[in-house]
Tab-separated table of C-alpha atoms in Angstrom:
chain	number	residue	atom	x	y	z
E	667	UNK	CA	-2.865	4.929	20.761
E	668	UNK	CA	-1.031	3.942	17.958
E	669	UNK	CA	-0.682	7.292	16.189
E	670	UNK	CA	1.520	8.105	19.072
E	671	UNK	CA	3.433	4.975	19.530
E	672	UNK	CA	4.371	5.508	15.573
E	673	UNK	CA	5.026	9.090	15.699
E	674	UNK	CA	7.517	8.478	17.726
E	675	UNK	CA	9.729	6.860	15.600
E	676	UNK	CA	8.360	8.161	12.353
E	677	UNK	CA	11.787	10.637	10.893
E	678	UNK	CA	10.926	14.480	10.161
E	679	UNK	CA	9.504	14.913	6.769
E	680	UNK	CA	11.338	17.948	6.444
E	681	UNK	CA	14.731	15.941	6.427
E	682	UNK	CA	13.353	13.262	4.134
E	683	UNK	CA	12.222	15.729	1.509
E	684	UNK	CA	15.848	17.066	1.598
E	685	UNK	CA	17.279	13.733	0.733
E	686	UNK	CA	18.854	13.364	-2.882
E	687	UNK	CA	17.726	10.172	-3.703
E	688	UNK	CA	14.201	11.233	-3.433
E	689	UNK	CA	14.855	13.886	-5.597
E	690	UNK	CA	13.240	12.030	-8.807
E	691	UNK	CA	9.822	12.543	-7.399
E	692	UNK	CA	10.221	16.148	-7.340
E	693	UNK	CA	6.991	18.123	-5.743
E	694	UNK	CA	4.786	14.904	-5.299
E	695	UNK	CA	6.960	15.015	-2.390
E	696	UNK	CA	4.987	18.236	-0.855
E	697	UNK	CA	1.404	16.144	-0.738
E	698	UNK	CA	-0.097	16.388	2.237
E	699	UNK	CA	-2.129	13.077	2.357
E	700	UNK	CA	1.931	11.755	2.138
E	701	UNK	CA	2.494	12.776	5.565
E	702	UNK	CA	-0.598	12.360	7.533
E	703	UNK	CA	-0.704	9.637	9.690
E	704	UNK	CA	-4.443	7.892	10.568
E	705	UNK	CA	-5.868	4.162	10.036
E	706	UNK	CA	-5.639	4.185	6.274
E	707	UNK	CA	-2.419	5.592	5.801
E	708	UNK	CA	-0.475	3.605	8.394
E	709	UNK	CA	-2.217	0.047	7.428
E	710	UNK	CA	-1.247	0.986	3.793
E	711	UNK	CA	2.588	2.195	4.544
E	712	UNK	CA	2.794	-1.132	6.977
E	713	UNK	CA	1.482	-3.212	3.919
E	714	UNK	CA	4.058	-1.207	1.073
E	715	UNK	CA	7.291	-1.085	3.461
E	716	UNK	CA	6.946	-4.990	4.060
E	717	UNK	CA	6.375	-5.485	1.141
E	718	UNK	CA	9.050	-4.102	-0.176
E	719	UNK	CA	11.345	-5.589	2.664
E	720	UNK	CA	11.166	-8.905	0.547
E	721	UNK	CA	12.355	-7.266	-2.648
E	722	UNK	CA	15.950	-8.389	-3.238
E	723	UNK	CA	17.241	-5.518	-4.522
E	724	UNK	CA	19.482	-2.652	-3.207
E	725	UNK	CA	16.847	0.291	-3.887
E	726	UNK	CA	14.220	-0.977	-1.770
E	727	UNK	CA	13.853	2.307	0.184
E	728	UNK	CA	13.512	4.005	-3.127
E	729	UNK	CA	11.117	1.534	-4.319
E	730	UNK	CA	9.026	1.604	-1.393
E	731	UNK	CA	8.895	5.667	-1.627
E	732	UNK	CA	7.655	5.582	-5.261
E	733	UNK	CA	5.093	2.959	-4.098
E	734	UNK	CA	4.308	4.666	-1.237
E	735	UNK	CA	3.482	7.776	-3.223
E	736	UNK	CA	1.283	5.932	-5.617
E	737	UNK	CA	-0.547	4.128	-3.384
E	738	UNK	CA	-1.216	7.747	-1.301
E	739	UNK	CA	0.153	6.038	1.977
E	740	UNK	CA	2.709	7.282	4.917
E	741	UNK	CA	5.683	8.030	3.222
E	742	UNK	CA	7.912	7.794	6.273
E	743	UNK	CA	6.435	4.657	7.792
E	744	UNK	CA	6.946	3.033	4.261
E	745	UNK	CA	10.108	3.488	3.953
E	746	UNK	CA	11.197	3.027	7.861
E	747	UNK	CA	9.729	-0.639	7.607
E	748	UNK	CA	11.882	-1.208	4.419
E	749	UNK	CA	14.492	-1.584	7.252
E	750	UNK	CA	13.282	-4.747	8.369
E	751	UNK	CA	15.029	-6.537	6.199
E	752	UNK	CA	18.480	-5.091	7.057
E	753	UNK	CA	22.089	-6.009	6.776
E	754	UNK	CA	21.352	-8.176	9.918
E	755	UNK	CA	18.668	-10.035	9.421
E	756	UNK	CA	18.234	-10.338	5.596
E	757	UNK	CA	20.191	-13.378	5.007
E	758	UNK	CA	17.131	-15.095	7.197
E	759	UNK	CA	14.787	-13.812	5.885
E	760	UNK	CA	15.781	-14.502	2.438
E	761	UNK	CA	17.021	-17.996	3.489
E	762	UNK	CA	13.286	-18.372	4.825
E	763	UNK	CA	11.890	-17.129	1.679
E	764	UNK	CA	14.155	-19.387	-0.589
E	765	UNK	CA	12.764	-22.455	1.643
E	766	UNK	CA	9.215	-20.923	1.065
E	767	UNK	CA	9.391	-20.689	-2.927
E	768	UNK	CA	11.253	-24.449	-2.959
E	769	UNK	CA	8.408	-25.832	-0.875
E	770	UNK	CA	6.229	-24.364	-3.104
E	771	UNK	CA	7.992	-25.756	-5.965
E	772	UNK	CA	8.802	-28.765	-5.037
E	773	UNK	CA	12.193	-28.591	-5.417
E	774	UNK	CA	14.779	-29.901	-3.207
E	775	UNK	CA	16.421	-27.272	-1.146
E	776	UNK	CA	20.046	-26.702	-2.870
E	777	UNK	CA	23.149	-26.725	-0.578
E	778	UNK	CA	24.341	-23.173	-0.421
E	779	UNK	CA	27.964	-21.654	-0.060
E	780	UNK	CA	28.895	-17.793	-0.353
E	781	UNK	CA	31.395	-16.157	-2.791
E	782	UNK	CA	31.817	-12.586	-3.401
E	783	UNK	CA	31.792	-12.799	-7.192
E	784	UNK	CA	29.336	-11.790	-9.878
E	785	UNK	CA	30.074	-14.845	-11.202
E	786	UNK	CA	28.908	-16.491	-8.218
E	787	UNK	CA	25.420	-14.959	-8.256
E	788	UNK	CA	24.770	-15.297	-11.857
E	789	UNK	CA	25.478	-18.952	-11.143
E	790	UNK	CA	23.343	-19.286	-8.184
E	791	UNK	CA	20.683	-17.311	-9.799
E	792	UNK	CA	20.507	-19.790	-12.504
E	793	UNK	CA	19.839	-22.316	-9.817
E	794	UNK	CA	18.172	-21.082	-7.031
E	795	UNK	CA	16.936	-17.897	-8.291
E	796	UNK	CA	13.472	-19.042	-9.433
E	797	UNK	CA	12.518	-20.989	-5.892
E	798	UNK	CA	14.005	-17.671	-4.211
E	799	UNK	CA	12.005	-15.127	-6.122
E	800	UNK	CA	8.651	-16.783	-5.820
E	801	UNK	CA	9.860	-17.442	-1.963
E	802	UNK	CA	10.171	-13.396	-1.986
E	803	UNK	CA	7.039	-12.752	-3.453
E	804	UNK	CA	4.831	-15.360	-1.170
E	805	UNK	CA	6.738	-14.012	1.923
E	806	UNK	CA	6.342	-9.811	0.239
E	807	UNK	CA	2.479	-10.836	-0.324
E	808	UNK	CA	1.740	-11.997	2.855
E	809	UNK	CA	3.560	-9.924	5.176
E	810	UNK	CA	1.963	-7.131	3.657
E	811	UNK	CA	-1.563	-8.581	4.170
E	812	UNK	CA	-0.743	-9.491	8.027
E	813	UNK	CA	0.975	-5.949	8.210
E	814	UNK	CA	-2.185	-4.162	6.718
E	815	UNK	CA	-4.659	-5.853	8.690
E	816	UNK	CA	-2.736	-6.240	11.830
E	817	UNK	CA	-2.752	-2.396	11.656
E	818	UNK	CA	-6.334	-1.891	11.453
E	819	UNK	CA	-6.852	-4.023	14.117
E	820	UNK	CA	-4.864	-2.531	16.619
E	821	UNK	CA	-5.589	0.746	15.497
E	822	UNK	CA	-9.687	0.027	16.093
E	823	UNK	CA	-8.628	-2.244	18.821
E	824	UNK	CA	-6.550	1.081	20.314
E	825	UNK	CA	-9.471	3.405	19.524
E	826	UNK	CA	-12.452	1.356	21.257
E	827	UNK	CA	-9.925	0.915	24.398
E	828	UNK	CA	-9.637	4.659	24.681
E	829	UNK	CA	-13.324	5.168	23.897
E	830	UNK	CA	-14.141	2.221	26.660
E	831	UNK	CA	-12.048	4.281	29.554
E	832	UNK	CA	-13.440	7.905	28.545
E	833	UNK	CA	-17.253	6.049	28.964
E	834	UNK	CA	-15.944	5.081	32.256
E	835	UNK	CA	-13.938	8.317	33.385
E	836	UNK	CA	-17.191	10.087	32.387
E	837	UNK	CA	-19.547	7.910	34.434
E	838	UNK	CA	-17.139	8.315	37.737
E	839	UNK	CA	-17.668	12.196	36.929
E	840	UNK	CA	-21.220	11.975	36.458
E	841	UNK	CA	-21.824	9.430	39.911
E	842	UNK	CA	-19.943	12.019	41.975
């Protein structure tokens, strides 16, 4: 079932309450309905944490929380699947969602070199900032609509599957 599978993973809620930056929400933090984990709750963190994986800016975890609690969704699980979009693999995915908004634009695809400089990325920004936002939003948007429903199926999918084999365990009893 899923609710194992996810539990698994899912961090102690003790420990994330404890954590500083989280601090601004203050005793939202102690809702219940935050930490539960069924259908509804998981499609809805899946949907906030990848949504928020596409946001291209260095709170996202914190983000995702305050969304998270607004939205009444699994904390945890919204803020674990912020890390999909880690150190590792964010330059592809935001090079994929920079291709994304340009298609979209129509504009041609600008060649790209790195500099560590803030002049660098106020300069790029000016450039390809508009094709990479949009890119970030499309790819935020719909990740979070696959995520959410992808969820519910496999949750119901999961559920009728267990259902299906208890029907049959009970007939083998009941033949005996």
């Amino acid at each position: 079932m899923p609710r194992k599978f996810i539990k698994r993973f899912m961090p102690d809620h003790e420990l994330i309450k404890r954590q500083k930056a989280l601090k601004i929400f203050g005793n939202v933090l102690y809702n219940p309905n935050l930490w539960c984990l069924n259908r509804r709750s998981a499609a809805g963190a899946f949907a906030v944490g990848l949504f928020m994986a596409f946001v291209p800016l260095p709170s996202q975890m914190i983000m995702s929380a305050g969304l998270a609690i607004a939205c009444g969704v699994n904390l945890p699980l919204s803020v674990a699947l912020v890390w999909v979009s880690n150190p590792i693999t964010m330059p592809v995915l935001f090079y994929f969602a920079y291709k994304i908004g340009a298609w979209v634009m129509h504009v041609p695809p600008q060649p790209f070199h790195f500099e560590l400089s803030w002049d660098f990325i106020i300069a790029q920004m000016s450039t390809i900032g508009p094709p990479f936002l949009l890119g970030c939003l499309i790819c935020g948007v719909a990740s979070a609509i696959l995520g959410y429903f992808g969820i519910k199926a496999l949750w119901r999918y999961s559920v009728v599957r267990s259902w299906q084999k208890r029907r049959i365990r009970l007939g083998r009893l009941l033949h005996k």
